[in-house]
Amino acid sequence: MLRNLLKTYSVRVYFRIRQFSSVQSKAAEGALSTKSEYNLLDTRTIPNDDTIDSKDLEPEPSVLEPCNEDISYVAPYLRPSFNFAAYVNKSETLQKLVQLGVELYKLEKNPDVPPYLLQLDFEKDIKNHIIFLTDLGLETADLGWLITKNPFIFKEDLDNLQVRINYLKFKKFNDEMILRIVQDNPHWLGFSTQEIDKKLGFFQKNFGLTGNEVRSLTVKKPRLITYNLNHVKLNTFVIREEMGFTPDETKQILLQKPKIFMKNQKGMLKTFEYLHKEMNIPLETIAKMPQVLTCREFRLQQRYLFLKHLGKIQFDPKQPNYISLIALVSDSDAHFATEVAGSSVNAFNEFLKTL
Amino acid sequence: MLIKDAPVIWEGLRSIICVYKPPSVTCERVRKTIIAAVCKGLNEMECRPPVDFVCIEGNPSGKLTVSVKPSLADDPLVVGPRYIHDDLKCSWSNFLGFNTSGVLLLGLGKGTKVAKLIRENRPTRCYRLSGKLGEATDNAFKDGKVVERTTWRHVKLENMNRFLATLQASHQKEMFKSCGIDLQSEEAYKLACQGPIRPANSKLPVIYGIKCVKFEPPEFVIEIQCINEYETYLRSLIHEIGMKLHSSAHCTAIQCIRHSYFTVENALLRKHWTLQDIITNMEQCIQIMDEHENIIRQKSAALQ
């Protein structure tokens, strides 16, 4: 990766550095103009004996004469570098981004980002976008996070961004919902309205959602809508075919816990198998409380075995001493041990050390 | 935590910690989790401020202004967090297999040397092995494929104890053979007077004590004190016990309950793997090592 970075830098960095700040570009012009003067001087130091140049007749300024011209900005260009740290003290754009709280070190991981970001000018390319985003209601902390996640947002045209917001308004999302979407999903504004429309349509068609349900899903988990659709399809397959939930239950799970469709299916299947085969929890109960599927297997196992050790397993809501699955997986261990299991944290810790 | 300076804590990472390794997790994963927890904790504390950036501005023929300000090139937002995972050295002094749970000693920072010394001293470890009679699996563990089913009702505790006693006796005989001294010599006699000794070879497993602590057929638990063991060896031991008892058995759990002077009580549970708890645990471990100096420096081949 480093080699790629250096390659891309060295080819274009010469021209890009000139653009990253006005001071720097001035320096570049100055360097060029002074360079040509030096060339003239050089040719004059070795005069040709045979021909008499007309310029030779002009009075020649002595080298010893004091120079009043400011040539302090004549300096070599910055060398190609593999990170932003080399440029940040000289580039105003980068300094502004740091003030916004953008984590530049994270951006270096993608080799396309540094050359792109270095050629931006804050006043010209970034300012208007930031004004646009703050008008939507984003805080400064959100902005830094958003740019860290999606630096290519400055590539999008402002009119396009407005169109994308208008699309959401047209689809009856109110301002709060739009703010939540942009805040939670930094990549949302990078998708065209056609793409977003297609993705929303996919969810509506595949899970049989009504308009309001699509809106509540979008606001609950904006990242799911723009997530890799192949992964969503795979997880739908896992939930419907491998776990055996009906389409209605799948929809219930989607609306209650959309995160399940973004998780890695392997860990989820393990949790499910433990729930269904070891703990004998029926599918309907799991569909009603899909939070349990996001719990990691070892955590579920620890708590279940502790309850079993105490002899307090009772997952039937119609009988006394019922323990809800949500209470089983949520909250800290201290809360679980005292409130749910009716024991103490120390006893629970002792038990964990026998596993 | 009273100390708020991250460099102070960083310098203090010079000993071992004792963690409880959960089953179905590799040692490498435990190591990475611990490193991540320590780095996260350190980065949340007060870290080194950015170095100064000397800036000379103005026309050189006129007057120049020199200003010193914090360098942005050294800002955590630009160069990344102060403590990254690659900075922290961490190594284990006893390797536990994937299915094994229990006491795991990890050397942190300069403590990797301590971990190495402990490893090279070959202290004894105590394991608790749970087995189940009646079924043999292809890898001798519960997650393997069942390859054989047998009856187990004829197996009694006496049979088990008798076999375990012979096993222990044969291992103790082996122990003297592998000590590296001629058995007919005076030295060997003196060594034998001191009690059990440690083997010269680091590859050969030696069992010093083995007994059955729980026998509820078909399930049983045996406790074993040994040196140079490894997970496959312990699993095959259960398999062998099953065969020698004219039945078959597979292992259901392997737990390391003691490593030299470190017991499960000292071990840190997975939910407590935070910088605060790790530092407290490190202090406890230093205390234990101070009480028992021979854990690092050993003088004789006798078992300690």
XYZ file of C-alpha atoms in Angstrom:
659
model
C 0.000 0.000 0.000
C 2.854 2.281 0.872
C 4.373 1.789 -2.535
C 1.079 2.679 -4.227
C 0.799 5.777 -2.118
C 4.280 6.922 -2.966
C 3.704 6.255 -6.641
C 0.509 8.258 -6.801
C 2.077 11.000 -4.747
C 5.247 11.347 -6.719
C 3.472 11.596 -10.074
C 1.048 14.299 -9.125
C 2.269 15.768 -5.933
C 4.305 18.395 -7.779
C 1.194 20.034 -9.137
C -1.109 19.306 -6.252
C 1.028 20.813 -3.579
C 0.862 24.078 -5.457
C -2.870 24.096 -5.122
C -3.261 23.226 -1.476
C -2.714 26.703 -0.234
C -2.564 30.119 -1.772
C 0.756 30.884 -0.068
C 2.243 27.787 -1.496
C 1.050 28.601 -5.003
C 2.524 32.075 -4.735
C 5.778 30.475 -3.721
C 5.631 28.248 -6.758
C 5.195 31.170 -9.127
C 8.015 33.012 -7.427
C 10.241 29.983 -7.741
C 9.597 29.751 -11.467
C 10.271 33.409 -12.150
C 13.502 33.495 -10.158
C 14.648 30.306 -11.774
C 14.550 31.930 -15.220
C 16.706 34.813 -13.946
C 19.259 32.374 -12.652
C 19.353 30.732 -16.045
C 20.194 34.060 -17.695
C 22.975 34.676 -15.218
C 24.364 31.232 -15.778
C 24.727 31.722 -19.514
C 26.428 35.037 -18.960
C 29.130 33.623 -16.713
C 30.507 31.648 -19.642
C 30.448 34.148 -22.516
C 30.984 32.951 -26.038
C 34.179 34.460 -27.425
C 33.171 34.473 -31.067
C 29.858 36.273 -30.878
C 29.101 39.438 -29.032
C 25.644 39.254 -27.539
C 23.639 42.411 -27.555
C 22.693 41.741 -23.898
C 26.353 41.890 -22.920
C 26.308 45.558 -23.635
C 23.671 46.232 -20.974
C 25.030 47.175 -17.530
C 25.350 44.034 -15.482
C 24.254 44.077 -11.807
C 27.096 43.044 -9.564
C 26.817 39.982 -7.396
C 28.041 42.013 -4.454
C 25.134 44.463 -4.608
C 22.619 44.019 -1.784
C 19.449 42.251 -2.761
C 16.203 43.769 -1.507
C 13.920 41.275 -3.120
C 12.246 38.736 -0.822
C 13.220 35.294 -1.999
C 12.613 33.474 1.279
C 9.757 31.481 -0.198
C 12.081 29.932 -2.756
C 12.331 26.506 -1.302
C 12.203 22.980 -2.619
C 8.767 21.403 -2.826
C 7.684 19.030 -0.114
C 8.945 15.549 -0.663
C 6.435 12.761 -1.295
C 5.229 11.429 2.035
C 3.164 8.506 3.211
C 1.081 10.464 5.660
C -0.611 13.792 6.234
C 1.700 14.828 9.049
C 4.281 16.143 6.558
C 1.805 18.560 5.006
C -0.429 19.582 7.867
C 1.744 22.427 9.202
C 1.734 24.169 5.824
C -1.664 23.359 4.401
C -4.538 25.573 5.508
C -7.110 23.094 4.244
C -5.747 20.305 6.401
C -5.541 22.621 9.397
C -9.196 23.530 9.011
C -10.109 19.868 8.747
C -8.200 19.130 11.955
C -10.108 21.934 13.663
C -13.328 20.235 12.599
C -12.096 17.063 14.293
C -11.440 14.967 11.207
C -9.236 12.011 12.076
C -6.719 12.312 9.262
C -4.761 9.218 10.264
C -7.780 7.082 9.494
C -8.068 8.584 6.012
C -4.531 7.548 5.110
C -5.572 3.917 5.015
C -7.343 4.437 1.693
C -4.653 5.293 -0.894
C -7.114 7.317 -3.020
C -7.949 9.767 -0.270
C -4.696 11.684 0.476
C -4.000 12.840 -3.116
C -7.646 13.868 -3.437
C -7.820 15.713 -0.132
C -4.540 17.566 -0.702
C -5.724 19.189 -3.890
C -8.833 20.659 -2.244
C -9.021 24.320 -1.348
C -10.940 25.064 1.827
C -12.634 28.251 0.652
C -13.573 26.895 -2.736
C -14.291 23.209 -2.294
C -15.097 22.585 1.359
C -16.690 25.647 2.930
C -19.991 25.536 1.084
C -20.459 21.864 1.789
C -19.898 22.440 5.472
C -22.370 25.324 5.494
C -24.857 23.070 3.737
C -24.403 20.315 6.314
C -24.655 22.664 9.295
C -27.852 24.075 7.820
C -29.271 20.562 8.049
C -28.574 20.702 11.778
C -25.316 18.763 12.126
C -23.022 19.578 15.055
C -19.277 20.114 14.662
C -18.500 16.768 16.280
C -20.799 15.027 13.798
C -19.107 16.838 10.917
C -15.667 15.565 11.851
C -16.966 12.034 12.110
C -18.863 12.341 8.837
C -15.827 13.588 6.906
C -13.646 10.905 8.469
C -16.062 8.257 7.267
C -16.801 9.753 3.864
C -14.176 12.264 2.665
C -15.500 12.046 -0.885
C -18.591 14.011 0.100
C -16.806 17.130 -1.220
C -16.855 15.588 -4.676
C -20.631 15.850 -4.801
C -22.155 18.934 -6.344
C -24.105 21.143 -3.914
C -27.151 21.135 -6.189
C -27.073 17.356 -6.207
C -26.995 17.266 -2.425
C -29.996 19.602 -2.323
C -31.820 17.328 -4.763
C -31.136 14.348 -2.537
C -32.513 16.171 0.508
C -35.524 17.265 -1.538
C -36.110 13.649 -2.507
C -36.306 12.706 1.159
C -38.722 15.570 1.815
C -40.794 14.437 -1.129
C -40.943 10.989 0.437
C -42.445 12.612 3.570
C -39.394 12.514 5.796
C -39.481 15.493 8.146
C -36.427 17.580 9.092
C -35.674 15.597 12.241
C -35.716 12.345 10.319
C -33.417 13.785 7.654
C -31.007 15.011 10.311
C -30.978 11.559 11.902
C -30.321 9.930 8.512
C -27.432 12.237 7.591
C -26.008 12.039 11.116
C -26.055 8.278 11.326
C -25.132 7.388 7.756
C -22.216 9.416 6.343
C -22.488 7.677 2.986
C -26.176 8.456 2.412
C -25.566 11.754 0.603
C -23.043 10.052 -1.678
C -25.787 8.012 -3.342
C -27.890 9.416 -6.147
C -31.673 9.615 -5.753
C -32.112 6.792 -8.256
C -29.888 4.519 -6.200
C -31.597 5.421 -2.924
C -34.983 4.914 -4.532
C -33.894 1.495 -5.740
C -32.604 0.509 -2.309
C -35.739 1.671 -0.496
C -37.776 -0.178 -3.118
C -35.768 -3.334 -2.455
C -36.664 -3.284 1.235
C -40.290 -2.410 0.567
C -40.709 -5.201 -1.964
C -38.663 -7.932 -0.272
C -40.228 -7.573 3.152
C -43.656 -6.272 2.149
C -43.382 -3.009 4.081
C -45.836 -0.145 4.010
C -44.701 3.426 3.427
C -44.673 4.260 7.112
C -42.748 1.119 7.949
C -40.106 1.977 5.356
C -39.756 5.416 6.931
C -39.475 4.068 10.476
C -36.915 1.470 9.318
C -34.888 4.144 7.542
C -34.844 6.367 10.585
C -34.087 3.498 12.942
C -31.112 2.221 10.949
C -30.145 4.539 8.064
C -26.963 2.549 7.513
C -28.920 -0.590 6.634
C -30.483 1.030 3.562
C -27.150 1.786 1.910
C -25.514 -1.396 3.230
C -24.183 -4.004 0.833
C -27.392 -5.522 -0.530
C -25.759 -8.897 -1.106
C -25.061 -9.109 2.610
C -28.660 -8.191 3.405
C -29.858 -10.868 0.975
C -27.548 -13.425 2.545
C -28.794 -12.630 6.037
C -32.390 -12.786 4.827
C -31.636 -16.260 3.498
C -30.063 -17.266 6.810
C -33.057 -16.006 8.785
C -35.708 -17.451 6.504
C -34.199 -20.738 5.376
C -31.532 -21.742 7.873
C -33.308 -20.529 10.994
C -36.778 -21.142 9.589
C -38.631 -17.930 10.384
C -41.747 -17.157 8.335
C -41.828 -14.010 6.122
C -44.047 -12.274 8.697
C -41.606 -13.046 11.497
C -38.714 -11.871 9.319
C -40.497 -8.563 8.849
C -41.064 -8.315 12.588
C -37.360 -8.923 13.193
C -36.402 -6.350 10.567
C -38.574 -3.655 12.086
C -37.551 -4.375 15.677
C -33.846 -4.998 15.247
C -32.589 -3.965 11.791
C -28.996 -4.430 12.953
C -29.425 -8.199 12.628
C -29.349 -7.812 8.848
C -25.951 -6.151 9.007
C -24.303 -8.635 11.374
C -22.044 -11.489 10.418
C -24.303 -14.484 9.942
C -21.916 -17.046 11.422
C -21.933 -15.725 14.972
C -25.652 -15.114 14.755
C -26.303 -18.687 13.680
C -24.287 -19.950 16.639
C -26.347 -17.836 19.033
C -29.526 -19.014 17.360
C -28.523 -22.656 17.583
C -27.752 -22.281 21.248
C -31.088 -20.563 21.871
C -33.145 -22.996 19.880
C -31.388 -26.310 20.484
C -29.859 -25.973 23.948
C -32.373 -23.684 25.604
C -35.380 -24.962 23.636
C -36.776 -21.523 22.938
C -39.489 -21.681 20.245
C -39.094 -19.607 17.075
C -42.121 -17.435 17.852
C -40.565 -16.243 21.111
C -37.292 -15.390 19.396
C -39.170 -13.470 16.697
C -40.873 -11.426 19.398
C -37.552 -10.573 21.069
C -34.979 -10.419 18.262
C -32.521 -8.590 20.550
C -31.331 -11.963 21.807
C -29.911 -12.772 18.370
C -27.439 -9.897 18.667
C -26.057 -11.298 21.918
C -22.816 -13.198 21.613
C -22.986 -16.919 22.202
C -20.572 -17.081 25.128
C -22.498 -14.426 27.055
C -25.771 -16.216 26.568
C -24.143 -19.496 27.506
C -22.586 -18.098 30.693
C -25.848 -16.675 31.936
C -27.940 -19.661 30.938
C -25.575 -22.086 32.660
C -25.581 -19.928 35.794
C -29.361 -19.998 35.910
C -29.258 -23.737 35.325
C -26.742 -24.090 38.157
C -29.148 -22.216 40.445
C -32.101 -24.181 39.098
C -34.015 -21.090 38.045
C -34.694 -21.819 34.417
C -38.242 -20.824 33.603
C -38.851 -19.296 30.202
C -42.627 -19.810 30.131
C -44.380 -16.435 30.609
C -47.562 -18.097 31.862
C -45.930 -19.573 34.950
C -44.451 -17.922 38.053
C -40.760 -16.931 38.275
C -40.675 -16.212 34.561
C -37.345 -14.961 33.254
C -37.611 -12.858 30.138
C -35.052 -13.439 27.397
C -34.407 -9.704 27.178
C -33.567 -9.557 30.882
C -31.281 -12.529 30.327
C -29.127 -10.854 27.696
C -29.289 -7.161 28.573
C -27.666 -5.058 31.293
C -24.437 -5.598 33.180
C -23.413 -8.794 34.899
C -23.968 -7.190 38.302
C -27.564 -6.356 37.416
C -28.148 -9.815 35.984
C -26.679 -11.653 38.968
C -28.627 -9.718 41.593
C -31.912 -8.829 39.902
C -32.505 -11.650 37.432
C -30.727 -14.595 39.018
C -31.326 -13.465 42.597
C -27.738 -14.177 43.579
C -24.625 -12.024 43.973
C -21.970 -10.835 41.541
C -19.278 -12.686 43.436
C -21.177 -15.939 43.136
C -21.544 -15.320 39.411
C -17.826 -14.562 39.045
C -16.954 -17.709 40.979
C -19.196 -19.656 38.685
C -17.562 -18.158 35.584
C -14.219 -19.426 36.815
C -15.456 -23.002 36.717
C -16.366 -22.915 33.032
C -6.967 5.302 39.329
C -4.940 7.980 41.027
C -2.285 8.345 38.355
C -3.558 10.218 35.345
C -0.380 10.303 33.291
C -0.274 7.664 30.596
C 3.568 7.522 30.313
C 3.825 6.644 34.018
C 1.478 3.709 33.566
C 3.286 2.718 30.384
C 6.598 2.586 32.245
C 4.909 0.558 34.971
C 4.015 -2.250 32.562
C 6.953 -4.441 33.499
C 5.525 -7.604 34.944
C 3.117 -10.408 34.244
C -0.643 -10.563 34.586
C -2.783 -13.568 35.275
C -5.946 -13.845 33.180
C -8.684 -16.429 32.949
C -8.735 -17.740 29.400
C -12.267 -18.729 28.381
C -12.787 -21.923 26.388
C -13.259 -21.781 22.584
C -10.925 -18.819 22.253
C -7.346 -18.954 21.047
C -4.456 -17.652 23.132
C -3.637 -15.260 20.318
C -7.111 -13.750 20.517
C -6.766 -13.291 24.286
C -3.414 -11.597 23.727
C -4.864 -9.210 21.157
C -7.845 -8.368 23.358
C -5.562 -7.562 26.297
C -3.309 -5.386 24.119
C -6.327 -3.543 22.726
C -7.724 -2.973 26.230
C -4.425 -1.605 27.554
C -3.902 0.704 24.565
C -7.473 1.964 24.772
C -7.093 2.708 28.469
C -3.777 4.492 27.942
C -5.115 6.631 25.092
C -8.008 7.776 27.250
C -5.570 9.043 29.887
C -3.440 12.165 29.692
C -0.936 11.511 26.936
C 2.144 13.372 25.784
C 1.265 16.809 24.330
C 2.314 17.571 20.732
C 5.935 18.705 20.252
C 6.632 22.387 19.519
C 6.698 23.728 16.002
C 9.091 26.655 15.474
C 7.741 28.977 12.835
C 9.906 31.777 11.348
C 7.872 34.260 9.356
C 8.420 37.577 7.626
C 10.775 39.122 5.077
C 14.411 38.102 5.663
C 15.662 41.499 4.571
C 13.223 43.118 7.006
C 12.308 41.864 10.464
C 11.600 38.218 11.143
C 9.162 36.920 13.708
C 9.782 33.642 15.474
C 6.827 31.919 17.045
C 6.529 28.577 18.774
C 3.246 26.701 18.669
C 2.176 23.078 19.116
C 2.969 21.141 15.988
C -0.078 19.907 14.160
C 2.044 17.183 12.625
C 2.194 15.592 16.072
C -1.493 15.964 16.858
C -3.315 12.718 17.739
C -5.893 13.539 15.056
C -3.174 13.593 12.391
C -0.677 10.924 13.410
C -3.102 8.674 15.253
C -3.390 7.675 18.886
C -0.277 7.843 21.055
C -0.277 4.155 21.951
C -0.883 1.701 19.145
C -1.253 -2.048 19.382
C 2.135 -2.811 17.818
C 3.927 -0.830 20.538
C 2.943 -3.111 23.377
C 4.812 -6.369 23.742
C 2.851 -9.239 25.150
C 3.682 -12.936 25.373
C 2.333 -15.894 27.292
C 4.316 -18.073 29.605
C 2.076 -21.102 29.274
C 0.290 -21.895 26.076
C -3.278 -23.110 26.452
C -5.036 -24.787 23.548
C -8.241 -23.665 21.899
C -10.554 -25.746 24.083
C -8.656 -25.250 27.308
C -9.819 -22.654 29.797
C -8.164 -21.364 32.917
C -5.113 -19.599 34.253
C -2.985 -17.946 31.601
C 0.083 -15.890 32.475
C 0.830 -13.031 30.111
C 3.943 -10.863 30.216
C 3.230 -7.229 29.368
C 5.831 -4.735 28.162
C 9.120 -5.476 29.880
C 7.362 -8.309 31.700
C 7.820 -10.521 28.646
C 11.235 -11.360 30.101
C 9.607 -12.487 33.352
C 7.172 -14.596 31.349
C 10.085 -16.183 29.506
C 11.895 -16.983 32.754
C 8.781 -18.584 34.207
C 8.298 -20.598 31.036
C 11.890 -21.827 31.060
C 11.666 -22.820 34.717
C 8.918 -25.254 33.828
C 6.716 -24.981 36.911
C 3.984 -27.541 37.474
C 0.456 -26.920 36.365
C -2.728 -28.361 37.691
C -5.590 -29.286 35.394
C -9.129 -30.388 35.940
C -10.287 -32.670 33.138
C -13.931 -33.563 32.701
C -14.692 -36.699 30.773
C -17.659 -38.713 29.750
C -17.700 -42.489 29.520
C -19.466 -44.472 26.846
C -18.574 -42.508 23.724
C -15.302 -42.082 21.878
C -14.891 -39.284 19.367
C -12.388 -38.884 16.575
C -10.527 -36.011 18.248
C -11.186 -37.210 21.813
C -13.096 -34.001 22.577
C -16.826 -33.401 22.834
C -17.039 -31.483 19.532
C -15.642 -34.397 17.511
C -17.503 -37.027 15.567
C -18.598 -40.011 17.633
C -16.733 -43.060 16.354
C -17.501 -45.623 19.048
C -20.169 -46.327 21.634
C -19.625 -48.696 24.540
C -21.239 -49.723 27.799
C -19.987 -47.972 30.909
C -22.093 -49.312 33.767
C -19.414 -51.820 34.768
C -16.901 -49.028 35.478
C -16.522 -48.385 39.200
C -14.569 -45.786 41.110
C -12.140 -48.483 42.375
C -11.229 -49.444 38.802
C -10.619 -45.853 37.978
C -8.485 -45.210 41.051
C -6.433 -48.346 40.503
C -5.615 -47.386 36.954
C -4.797 -43.805 37.856
C -2.420 -45.007 40.572
C -0.506 -47.229 38.155
C -0.346 -44.377 35.669
C 1.126 -42.083 38.290
C 3.659 -44.692 39.381
C 4.863 -45.338 35.858
C 5.270 -41.618 35.239
C 7.329 -41.163 38.388
C 9.621 -43.948 37.270
C 9.953 -42.222 33.919
C 10.705 -38.969 35.708
C 13.911 -40.336 37.234
C 14.929 -41.931 33.970
C 14.631 -38.637 32.110
C 16.434 -36.493 34.688
C 19.683 -36.745 32.760
C 21.771 -38.553 35.416
C 22.885 -42.184 35.571
C 20.370 -43.945 37.797
C 23.081 -46.046 39.492
C 25.096 -43.012 40.595
C 25.378 -41.299 43.963
C 24.002 -38.066 42.467
C 20.833 -39.774 41.381
C 20.366 -41.078 44.900
C 20.798 -37.608 46.397
C 18.367 -36.172 43.872
C 15.814 -38.849 44.641
C 16.089 -38.011 48.349
C 14.800 -34.505 47.629
C 11.508 -35.818 46.301
C 10.035 -35.490 42.824
C 12.261 -33.796 40.267
C 11.681 -31.946 37.046
C 12.659 -33.472 33.724
C 15.606 -32.094 31.753
C 13.661 -32.344 28.526
C 10.983 -29.763 27.823
C 9.076 -31.959 25.396
C 8.209 -34.992 27.494
C 4.980 -34.715 29.523
C 5.368 -35.909 33.103
C 2.471 -36.524 35.484
C 3.227 -36.039 39.190
C -0.185 -36.601 40.624
C -3.474 -37.756 39.208
C -6.693 -38.518 41.002
C -10.375 -38.725 40.412
C -12.216 -35.938 42.235
C -15.724 -36.577 41.002
C -17.238 -39.802 39.754
C -20.867 -39.720 38.658
C -20.997 -42.184 35.789
C -21.013 -41.606 32.932
C -19.374 -38.305 33.884
C -16.150 -37.996 35.842
C -13.608 -35.328 36.700
C -9.935 -35.955 37.278
C -7.354 -33.583 38.649
C -3.839 -33.816 37.343
C -0.523 -32.152 38.274
C 1.920 -32.201 35.445
C 4.741 -30.579 33.470
C 5.247 -30.211 29.719
C 1.671 -31.190 28.939
C -0.313 -29.942 25.969
C -3.966 -30.051 25.051
C -3.853 -33.038 22.714
C -1.933 -35.016 25.328
C -4.586 -34.345 27.982
C -7.370 -35.281 25.605
C -5.705 -38.512 24.612
C -5.140 -39.241 28.300
C -8.901 -39.269 28.865
C -9.285 -41.444 25.797
C -6.695 -43.857 27.171
C -8.385 -43.953 30.582
C -11.612 -44.920 28.855
C -9.923 -47.738 26.966
C -8.070 -49.100 29.979
C -11.359 -49.254 31.902
C -12.775 -51.524 29.160
C -15.052 -48.782 27.954
C -14.437 -45.589 26.001
C -14.393 -41.926 26.978
C -14.046 -38.459 25.567
C -13.100 -35.162 27.129
C -15.775 -32.548 27.803
C -13.742 -29.769 29.425
C -10.125 -28.943 30.183
C -9.464 -26.332 32.829
C -6.098 -25.171 34.075
C -6.739 -24.382 37.746
C -3.183 -23.642 38.860
C 0.025 -22.491 37.261
C 2.947 -22.555 39.748
C 1.666 -20.218 42.490
C -1.082 -18.611 40.455
C -4.542 -20.042 40.999
C -7.934 -19.342 39.528
C -8.632 -16.871 42.339
C -5.893 -14.568 41.016
C -7.104 -14.849 37.430
C -8.854 -11.954 35.727
C -12.185 -12.730 34.077
C -12.899 -11.637 30.502
C -15.300 -8.892 31.580
C -12.581 -7.358 33.757
C -10.023 -6.945 31.003
C -9.651 -3.176 31.392
C -6.545 -1.126 32.110
C -7.597 -0.440 35.694
C -8.111 -4.097 36.549
C -5.041 -5.196 34.621
C -2.828 -2.843 36.637
C -4.360 -4.063 39.921
C -3.838 -7.652 38.838
C -0.231 -6.916 37.886
C 0.415 -5.626 41.402
C -1.058 -8.807 42.870
C 1.144 -10.915 40.608
C 4.251 -8.966 41.645
C 3.335 -9.626 45.269
C 3.006 -13.361 44.633
C 6.348 -13.411 42.848
C 7.994 -11.526 45.719
C 6.724 -14.106 48.167
C 8.042 -16.972 46.079
C 11.341 -15.957 44.591
C 12.066 -19.392 43.186
C 9.468 -18.817 40.505
C 12.034 -16.795 38.554
C 15.372 -18.046 39.888
C 15.653 -21.752 40.532
C 18.634 -23.509 42.014
C 17.867 -27.209 42.079
C 16.152 -29.724 39.863
C 13.762 -30.656 42.649
C 10.106 -30.024 42.074
C 8.770 -26.906 43.709
